[in-house]
Amino acid sequence: MDFAQYDSSYSQEFKDDVRALLELGGKPNISDFFPVLKFFDLQGLLRRGNLHAKNILTIFDKVIDKRLQTRSTSLRDNDVLDSLLNLNQMDESAFSRNDMRHLFFVLFIAGTDTVSSTLEWAMAELIHNPSKLEKARSEITKLMENKKNIIQESDIPQLPYLQAVIKETLRLHPPAPFLVPHQAIHDVEIQGFTVPKNAQILCNVWAIGRDPKLWSHPEMFMPERFLELKVDYGGQDFELIPFGAGQRICPGLNMAHRMLHIMLGSLIQNFD
Ligand code: HEM
């Protein structure tokens, strides 16, 4: 079963369920404003979300079953699934099959649509701004002149304009526009506002990314701004936090950083 095979029915089903779950998660939910209504799930968001989540978990079950059939009794260590199955076989109580299904669930939900939607936005912005696309292409062509292969991870630091394109895309189109809901564990005062204990906190990074007090011409796609600004999305510069910040910052940041640059870079390098 190969998720990367675009014509496989599993990968299509899986993609549709992930997309549907993320769309449901991004919809305004009346229960966020009136928590007393949570139980009634008036918009059916929870009910529909649970259906898609169940489908995804079933697909993982099939993947795990198939691997269990093909793998021999000895412990193999070929990929993440093998390593997790080894852990599970060594001590089922320490790492159960259910833990495995849910670990894959969170990794795939958090790590697929976020990267693909950022890539789609980057391509859309570049297509609407052909001079910026040309600038990105010439930077890549120049660097790769004497190299035979497509962009590698080690090339990323030498591609400042490509890096600026990714930052500018995440500024304008953060895939998690409100980050992930957090909860205040005690009363806290921030700049004169009291946030009461247990309040749900949504951080509007979409609005921060377009705040005219922070960015000049905030609605314009201008990667050049990042060539001068020393601002990064590592969680230290609060004007650009598409991955969040602090203790719960996205653990996939480094992987996403590499994937975004390599994928966008090789698309620009190889297609017109
Ligand atoms: C453009 C790509 C991505 C963006 C913008 C992004 C953004 C985020 C954000 C905003 C959060 C919540 C942070 C918070 O609680 O405030 C998060 C959490 C998370 N992300 Fe990412 N992410 C991306 C890619 C990935 C990838 C590739 C993976 C792994 C394969 C991943 C795995 C996770 C996980 C497991 C969490 C939950 C962490 C926790 O609950 O503490 N993400 N991400």
mmCIF file of C-alpha atoms and ligand atoms in Angstrom:
data_model
loop_
_atom_site.group_PDB
_atom_site.id
_atom_site.type_symbol
_atom_site.label_atom_id
_atom_site.label_comp_id
_atom_site.label_asym_id
_atom_site.label_seq_id
_atom_site.Cartn_x
_atom_site.Cartn_y
_atom_site.Cartn_z
ATOM 1 C CA MET A 1 0.000 0.000 0.000
ATOM 2 C CA ASP A 2 1.692 3.164 -1.151
ATOM 3 C CA PHE A 3 0.295 6.560 -0.137
ATOM 4 C CA ALA A 4 2.605 8.281 -2.602
ATOM 5 C CA GLN A 5 0.930 6.496 -5.526
ATOM 6 C CA TYR A 6 -1.585 9.086 -6.679
ATOM 7 C CA ASP A 7 -3.848 6.601 -8.506
ATOM 8 C CA SER A 8 -4.209 4.187 -5.598
ATOM 9 C CA SER A 9 -7.739 4.216 -4.202
ATOM 10 C CA TYR A 10 -6.400 4.122 -0.627
ATOM 11 C CA SER A 11 -4.253 7.188 -1.109
ATOM 12 C CA GLN A 12 -7.176 9.065 -2.686
ATOM 13 C CA GLU A 13 -9.554 8.028 0.103
ATOM 14 C CA PHE A 14 -6.963 8.934 2.689
ATOM 15 C CA LYS A 15 -6.325 12.328 1.106
ATOM 16 C CA ASP A 16 -10.056 13.104 0.984
ATOM 17 C CA ASP A 17 -10.504 12.189 4.656
ATOM 18 C CA VAL A 18 -7.498 14.275 5.763
ATOM 19 C CA ARG A 19 -8.695 17.261 3.722
ATOM 20 C CA ALA A 20 -12.256 16.913 5.063
ATOM 21 C CA LEU A 21 -11.025 16.701 8.678
ATOM 22 C CA LEU A 22 -8.910 19.820 8.278
ATOM 23 C CA GLU A 23 -11.761 21.713 6.650
ATOM 24 C CA LEU A 24 -14.067 20.756 9.520
ATOM 25 C CA GLY A 25 -11.383 21.766 12.041
ATOM 26 C CA GLY A 26 -11.073 25.184 10.407
ATOM 27 C CA LYS A 27 -14.823 25.951 10.409
ATOM 28 C CA PRO A 28 -16.141 28.447 12.989
ATOM 29 C CA ASN A 29 -17.665 26.341 15.741
ATOM 30 C CA ILE A 30 -20.503 27.846 17.762
ATOM 31 C CA SER A 31 -19.435 25.700 20.740
ATOM 32 C CA ASP A 32 -16.159 27.685 20.900
ATOM 33 C CA PHE A 33 -18.193 30.789 21.702
ATOM 34 C CA PHE A 34 -20.828 29.085 23.884
ATOM 35 C CA PRO A 35 -19.088 26.044 25.466
ATOM 36 C CA VAL A 36 -22.355 25.005 27.110
ATOM 37 C CA LEU A 37 -23.553 23.938 23.627
ATOM 38 C CA LYS A 38 -20.585 21.622 23.072
ATOM 39 C CA PHE A 39 -22.538 18.534 24.056
ATOM 40 C CA PHE A 40 -25.198 19.166 21.344
ATOM 41 C CA ASP A 41 -22.661 19.556 18.514
ATOM 42 C CA LEU A 42 -25.226 21.747 16.716
ATOM 43 C CA GLN A 43 -23.301 21.983 13.425
ATOM 44 C CA GLY A 44 -22.461 18.284 13.396
ATOM 45 C CA LEU A 45 -18.739 19.138 13.196
ATOM 46 C CA LEU A 46 -17.743 16.602 15.832
ATOM 47 C CA ARG A 47 -19.942 13.864 14.376
ATOM 48 C CA ARG A 48 -18.619 14.338 10.842
ATOM 49 C CA GLY A 49 -15.046 14.721 12.113
ATOM 50 C CA ASN A 50 -15.315 11.448 14.016
ATOM 51 C CA LEU A 51 -16.458 9.649 10.854
ATOM 52 C CA HIS A 52 -13.417 10.817 8.890
ATOM 53 C CA ALA A 53 -11.113 10.038 11.824
ATOM 54 C CA LYS A 54 -12.537 6.510 11.971
ATOM 55 C CA ASN A 55 -11.921 6.024 8.218
ATOM 56 C CA ILE A 56 -8.310 7.144 8.599
ATOM 57 C CA LEU A 57 -7.713 4.815 11.558
ATOM 58 C CA THR A 58 -9.205 1.936 9.534
ATOM 59 C CA ILE A 59 -6.773 2.651 6.691
ATOM 60 C CA PHE A 60 -3.870 2.523 9.186
ATOM 61 C CA ASP A 61 -5.218 -0.763 10.516
ATOM 62 C CA LYS A 62 -5.087 -2.196 6.998
ATOM 63 C CA VAL A 63 -1.517 -0.922 6.518
ATOM 64 C CA ILE A 64 -0.427 -2.486 9.810
ATOM 65 C CA ASP A 65 -2.185 -5.811 9.040
ATOM 66 C CA LYS A 66 -0.616 -5.989 5.614
ATOM 67 C CA ARG A 67 2.855 -5.359 7.030
ATOM 68 C CA LEU A 68 2.332 -7.964 9.732
ATOM 69 C CA GLN A 69 1.487 -10.514 7.040
ATOM 70 C CA THR A 70 4.552 -9.794 4.931
ATOM 71 C CA ARG A 71 7.163 -9.305 7.608
ATOM 72 C CA SER A 72 8.883 -12.384 8.880
ATOM 73 C CA THR A 73 8.916 -13.262 12.557
ATOM 74 C CA SER A 74 12.360 -11.709 13.009
ATOM 75 C CA LEU A 75 12.594 -8.020 13.935
ATOM 76 C CA ARG A 76 13.186 -5.894 10.818
ATOM 77 C CA ASP A 77 14.118 -2.238 10.951
ATOM 78 C CA ASN A 78 13.443 -0.989 7.437
ATOM 79 C CA ASP A 79 11.177 1.937 8.169
ATOM 80 C CA VAL A 80 9.202 3.717 10.890
ATOM 81 C CA LEU A 81 6.407 1.149 10.815
ATOM 82 C CA ASP A 82 8.895 -1.704 11.305
ATOM 83 C CA SER A 83 10.558 0.097 14.216
ATOM 84 C CA LEU A 84 7.208 0.764 15.874
ATOM 85 C CA LEU A 85 6.101 -2.843 15.351
ATOM 86 C CA ASN A 86 9.356 -3.954 16.981
ATOM 87 C CA LEU A 87 8.630 -1.777 20.003
ATOM 88 C CA ASN A 88 5.108 -3.144 20.134
ATOM 89 C CA GLN A 89 6.292 -6.752 19.918
ATOM 90 C CA MET A 90 8.885 -6.210 22.638
ATOM 91 C CA ASP A 91 6.335 -4.801 25.089
ATOM 92 C CA GLU A 92 2.681 -4.444 24.076
ATOM 93 C CA SER A 93 1.836 -2.642 27.324
ATOM 94 C CA ALA A 94 4.492 0.056 26.749
ATOM 95 C CA PHE A 95 3.499 0.753 23.144
ATOM 96 C CA SER A 96 0.193 -0.682 22.026
ATOM 97 C CA ARG A 97 -1.217 -1.069 18.542
ATOM 98 C CA ASN A 98 -3.707 1.645 19.410
ATOM 99 C CA ASP A 99 -0.835 4.018 20.338
ATOM 100 C CA MET A 100 0.688 3.242 16.946
ATOM 101 C CA ARG A 101 -2.526 3.999 15.025
ATOM 102 C CA HIS A 102 -2.964 7.286 16.862
ATOM 103 C CA LEU A 103 0.673 8.299 16.460
ATOM 104 C CA PHE A 104 0.333 7.832 12.683
ATOM 105 C CA PHE A 105 -2.965 9.689 12.816
ATOM 106 C CA VAL A 106 -1.478 12.809 14.432
ATOM 107 C CA LEU A 107 1.632 12.730 12.223
ATOM 108 C CA PHE A 108 -0.367 12.429 9.012
ATOM 109 C CA ILE A 109 -3.037 14.947 9.985
ATOM 110 C CA ALA A 110 -0.479 17.514 11.120
ATOM 111 C CA GLY A 111 2.105 16.808 8.450
ATOM 112 C CA THR A 112 0.399 16.332 5.083
ATOM 113 C CA ASP A 113 -2.139 19.047 4.269
ATOM 114 C CA THR A 114 -0.051 21.726 6.030
ATOM 115 C CA VAL A 115 2.870 21.116 3.677
ATOM 116 C CA SER A 116 0.796 20.599 0.519
ATOM 117 C CA SER A 117 -1.336 23.712 1.056
ATOM 118 C CA THR A 118 1.792 25.829 1.674
ATOM 119 C CA LEU A 119 3.258 24.501 -1.564
ATOM 120 C CA GLU A 120 0.038 25.215 -3.460
ATOM 121 C CA TRP A 121 -0.006 28.795 -2.138
ATOM 122 C CA ALA A 122 3.670 29.307 -2.974
ATOM 123 C CA MET A 123 3.076 28.145 -6.550
ATOM 124 C CA ALA A 124 -0.080 30.257 -6.890
ATOM 125 C CA GLU A 125 1.752 33.376 -5.638
ATOM 126 C CA LEU A 126 4.705 32.761 -7.972
ATOM 127 C CA ILE A 127 2.430 32.211 -10.971
ATOM 128 C CA HIS A 128 0.720 35.524 -10.184
ATOM 129 C CA ASN A 129 4.111 37.203 -9.838
ATOM 130 C CA PRO A 130 6.149 35.970 -12.833
ATOM 131 C CA SER A 131 9.103 38.293 -12.103
ATOM 132 C CA LYS A 132 9.486 36.698 -8.627
ATOM 133 C CA LEU A 133 9.234 33.235 -10.169
ATOM 134 C CA GLU A 134 12.033 34.185 -12.580
ATOM 135 C CA LYS A 135 14.149 35.491 -9.712
ATOM 136 C CA ALA A 136 13.710 32.216 -7.799
ATOM 137 C CA ARG A 137 14.478 30.197 -10.931
ATOM 138 C CA SER A 138 17.636 32.095 -11.820
ATOM 139 C CA GLU A 139 18.951 31.724 -8.254
ATOM 140 C CA ILE A 140 18.432 27.953 -8.490
ATOM 141 C CA THR A 141 19.800 27.632 -12.035
ATOM 142 C CA LYS A 142 22.950 29.528 -11.060
ATOM 143 C CA LEU A 143 23.576 27.362 -8.014
ATOM 144 C CA MET A 144 22.862 24.104 -9.828
ATOM 145 C CA GLU A 145 24.842 24.967 -12.986
ATOM 146 C CA ASN A 146 27.700 22.645 -12.165
ATOM 147 C CA LYS A 147 25.688 20.012 -10.359
ATOM 148 C CA LYS A 148 23.950 17.172 -12.130
ATOM 149 C CA ASN A 149 21.130 16.383 -9.726
ATOM 150 C CA ILE A 150 18.061 18.219 -8.489
ATOM 151 C CA ILE A 151 18.118 20.352 -5.345
ATOM 152 C CA GLN A 152 19.356 18.592 -2.219
ATOM 153 C CA GLU A 153 18.885 19.442 1.426
ATOM 154 C CA SER A 154 22.464 20.786 1.566
ATOM 155 C CA ASP A 155 21.643 23.378 -1.139
ATOM 156 C CA ILE A 156 18.961 25.148 0.939
ATOM 157 C CA PRO A 157 21.313 27.548 2.827
ATOM 158 C CA GLN A 158 22.664 28.794 -0.536
ATOM 159 C CA LEU A 159 19.175 29.734 -1.777
ATOM 160 C CA PRO A 160 18.197 32.876 0.198
ATOM 161 C CA TYR A 161 15.505 33.953 -2.286
ATOM 162 C CA LEU A 162 13.807 30.551 -2.199
ATOM 163 C CA GLN A 163 13.861 30.740 1.599
ATOM 164 C CA ALA A 164 12.313 34.210 1.405
ATOM 165 C CA VAL A 165 9.551 32.862 -0.893
ATOM 166 C CA ILE A 166 8.651 30.180 1.664
ATOM 167 C CA LYS A 167 8.636 32.679 4.548
ATOM 168 C CA GLU A 168 6.484 35.127 2.590
ATOM 169 C CA THR A 169 4.050 32.330 1.700
ATOM 170 C CA LEU A 170 3.752 31.271 5.354
ATOM 171 C CA ARG A 171 3.284 34.920 6.415
ATOM 172 C CA LEU A 172 0.334 35.386 4.062
ATOM 173 C CA HIS A 173 -1.117 31.866 4.120
ATOM 174 C CA PRO A 174 -0.388 30.078 7.389
ATOM 175 C CA PRO A 175 -1.966 26.601 7.088
ATOM 176 C CA ALA A 176 -3.040 26.760 10.755
ATOM 177 C CA PRO A 177 -4.405 30.331 10.825
ATOM 178 C CA PHE A 178 -5.411 30.116 14.517
ATOM 179 C CA LEU A 179 -2.598 27.700 15.452
ATOM 180 C CA VAL A 180 -4.008 24.880 17.597
ATOM 181 C CA PRO A 181 -6.353 25.749 20.484
ATOM 182 C CA HIS A 182 -4.576 26.143 23.833
ATOM 183 C CA GLN A 183 -6.056 26.471 27.308
ATOM 184 C CA ALA A 184 -5.009 28.836 30.102
ATOM 185 C CA ILE A 185 -4.060 26.724 33.129
ATOM 186 C CA HIS A 186 -4.482 29.701 35.499
ATOM 187 C CA ASP A 187 -5.645 33.329 35.381
ATOM 188 C CA VAL A 188 -3.089 35.429 33.554
ATOM 189 C CA GLU A 189 -2.820 39.115 32.686
ATOM 190 C CA ILE A 190 -1.358 40.068 29.315
ATOM 191 C CA GLN A 191 -0.968 43.747 28.462
ATOM 192 C CA GLY A 192 -3.879 44.762 30.641
ATOM 193 C CA PHE A 193 -6.202 41.938 29.496
ATOM 194 C CA THR A 194 -7.157 39.188 31.901
ATOM 195 C CA VAL A 195 -7.263 35.720 30.420
ATOM 196 C CA PRO A 196 -9.261 33.591 32.863
ATOM 197 C CA LYS A 197 -8.277 30.080 33.892
ATOM 198 C CA ASN A 198 -9.576 27.408 31.460
ATOM 199 C CA ALA A 199 -10.239 29.934 28.677
ATOM 200 C CA GLN A 200 -9.598 28.566 25.201
ATOM 201 C CA ILE A 201 -6.885 30.557 23.442
ATOM 202 C CA LEU A 202 -6.834 30.904 19.677
ATOM 203 C CA CYS A 203 -3.862 32.811 18.309
ATOM 204 C CA ASN A 204 -4.724 34.622 15.075
ATOM 205 C CA VAL A 205 -1.444 34.266 13.155
ATOM 206 C CA TRP A 206 -3.264 35.046 9.923
ATOM 207 C CA ALA A 207 -4.031 38.566 11.248
ATOM 208 C CA ILE A 208 -0.502 38.976 12.693
ATOM 209 C CA GLY A 209 0.922 38.163 9.258
ATOM 210 C CA ARG A 210 -1.148 40.938 7.677
ATOM 211 C CA ASP A 211 -0.844 43.560 10.412
ATOM 212 C CA PRO A 212 0.153 46.906 8.816
ATOM 213 C CA LYS A 213 1.868 47.892 12.092
ATOM 214 C CA LEU A 214 4.295 45.012 11.559
ATOM 215 C CA TRP A 215 4.598 44.707 7.786
ATOM 216 C CA SER A 216 4.826 47.282 5.013
ATOM 217 C CA HIS A 217 2.342 46.603 2.179
ATOM 218 C CA PRO A 218 1.085 43.577 4.143
ATOM 219 C CA GLU A 219 -1.244 42.309 1.406
ATOM 220 C CA MET A 220 1.515 42.177 -1.208
ATOM 221 C CA PHE A 221 3.607 39.113 -1.963
ATOM 222 C CA MET A 222 7.113 40.523 -1.487
ATOM 223 C CA PRO A 223 9.687 37.818 -0.635
ATOM 224 C CA GLU A 224 12.376 40.548 -0.892
ATOM 225 C CA ARG A 225 11.350 41.872 2.521
ATOM 226 C CA PHE A 226 12.919 38.784 4.103
ATOM 227 C CA LEU A 227 16.270 39.329 2.399
ATOM 228 C CA GLU A 228 16.799 42.330 4.677
ATOM 229 C CA LEU A 229 14.740 41.349 7.724
ATOM 230 C CA LYS A 230 16.365 38.903 10.119
ATOM 231 C CA VAL A 231 13.033 37.257 10.902
ATOM 232 C CA ASP A 232 12.589 33.510 10.984
ATOM 233 C CA TYR A 233 9.738 31.086 11.755
ATOM 234 C CA GLY A 234 11.691 29.213 14.453
ATOM 235 C CA GLY A 235 9.455 30.559 17.234
ATOM 236 C CA GLN A 236 11.640 33.470 18.436
ATOM 237 C CA ASP A 237 10.169 36.202 16.230
ATOM 238 C CA PHE A 238 6.549 36.576 17.247
ATOM 239 C CA GLU A 239 5.549 38.479 14.096
ATOM 240 C CA LEU A 240 6.063 35.232 12.125
ATOM 241 C CA ILE A 241 4.912 32.140 14.018
ATOM 242 C CA PRO A 242 3.142 29.847 11.500
ATOM 243 C CA PHE A 243 4.556 26.859 13.435
ATOM 244 C CA GLY A 244 3.596 28.285 16.845
ATOM 245 C CA ALA A 245 6.178 29.034 19.538
ATOM 246 C CA GLY A 246 7.322 27.799 22.913
ATOM 247 C CA GLN A 247 6.891 24.378 24.431
ATOM 248 C CA ARG A 248 4.246 23.182 21.947
ATOM 249 C CA ILE A 249 5.875 24.527 18.796
ATOM 250 C CA CYS A 250 5.369 22.208 15.799
ATOM 251 C CA PRO A 251 7.735 19.232 16.243
ATOM 252 C CA GLY A 252 7.684 18.738 12.457
ATOM 253 C CA LEU A 253 9.160 22.208 11.774
ATOM 254 C CA ASN A 254 12.572 20.962 10.645
ATOM 255 C CA MET A 255 11.060 18.295 8.438
ATOM 256 C CA ALA A 256 8.555 20.773 6.940
ATOM 257 C CA HIS A 257 11.378 23.285 6.329
ATOM 258 C CA ARG A 258 13.354 20.720 4.332
ATOM 259 C CA MET A 259 10.343 19.340 2.439
ATOM 260 C CA LEU A 260 9.029 22.771 1.432
ATOM 261 C CA HIS A 261 12.350 24.013 0.049
ATOM 262 C CA ILE A 262 13.255 20.799 -1.749
ATOM 263 C CA MET A 263 9.790 20.329 -3.268
ATOM 264 C CA LEU A 264 9.227 23.928 -4.345
ATOM 265 C CA GLY A 265 12.833 24.267 -5.500
ATOM 266 C CA SER A 266 12.740 21.153 -7.669
ATOM 267 C CA LEU A 267 9.370 22.148 -9.178
ATOM 268 C CA ILE A 268 10.764 25.571 -10.127
ATOM 269 C CA GLN A 269 13.974 23.994 -11.390
ATOM 270 C CA ASN A 270 12.289 21.405 -13.612
ATOM 271 C CA PHE A 271 8.998 22.872 -14.828
ATOM 272 C CA ASP A 272 8.060 26.050 -16.594
HETATM 273 C C1 HEM B 1 4.048 23.934 6.621
HETATM 274 C C2 HEM B 1 4.081 22.915 7.455
HETATM 275 C C3 HEM B 1 3.588 22.924 8.886
HETATM 276 C C4 HEM B 1 3.041 23.945 9.631
HETATM 277 C C5 HEM B 1 2.812 25.395 9.225
HETATM 278 C C6 HEM B 1 2.745 23.407 10.939
HETATM 279 C C7 HEM B 1 2.187 24.131 11.989
HETATM 280 C C8 HEM B 1 1.876 23.599 13.215
HETATM 281 C C9 HEM B 1 1.247 24.329 14.282
HETATM 282 C C10 HEM B 1 0.830 25.794 14.221
HETATM 283 C C11 HEM B 1 1.106 23.487 15.337
HETATM 284 C C12 HEM B 1 0.496 23.825 16.702
HETATM 285 C C13 HEM B 1 1.455 24.595 17.544
HETATM 286 C C14 HEM B 1 0.780 25.079 18.781
HETATM 287 O O1 HEM B 1 0.287 24.260 19.559
HETATM 288 O O2 HEM B 1 0.717 26.279 18.978
HETATM 289 C C15 HEM B 1 1.615 22.200 14.927
HETATM 290 C C16 HEM B 1 1.620 21.076 15.726
HETATM 291 C C17 HEM B 1 2.076 19.846 15.313
HETATM 292 N N1 HEM B 1 2.720 19.565 14.135
HETATM 293 FE FE1 HEM B 1 3.034 20.837 12.601
HETATM 294 N N2 HEM B 1 3.120 22.092 10.964
HETATM 295 C C18 HEM B 1 3.637 21.745 9.729
HETATM 296 C C19 HEM B 1 4.157 20.520 9.356
HETATM 297 C C20 HEM B 1 4.265 19.428 10.172
HETATM 298 C C21 HEM B 1 4.905 18.166 9.814
HETATM 299 C C22 HEM B 1 5.585 17.887 8.466
HETATM 300 C C23 HEM B 1 4.762 17.331 10.881
HETATM 301 C C24 HEM B 1 5.232 15.907 11.082
HETATM 302 C C25 HEM B 1 5.381 15.022 10.159
HETATM 303 C C26 HEM B 1 4.046 18.056 11.906
HETATM 304 C C27 HEM B 1 3.700 17.522 13.138
HETATM 305 C C28 HEM B 1 3.043 18.223 14.132
HETATM 306 C C29 HEM B 1 2.583 17.607 15.383
HETATM 307 C C30 HEM B 1 2.731 16.139 15.797
HETATM 308 C C31 HEM B 1 1.976 18.633 16.123
HETATM 309 C C32 HEM B 1 1.324 18.525 17.505
HETATM 310 C C33 HEM B 1 2.347 18.859 18.571
HETATM 311 C C34 HEM B 1 1.756 18.943 19.971
HETATM 312 O O3 HEM B 1 0.589 18.642 20.164
HETATM 313 O O4 HEM B 1 2.491 19.349 20.874
HETATM 314 N N3 HEM B 1 3.778 19.321 11.454
HETATM 315 N N4 HEM B 1 2.105 22.296 13.645
#
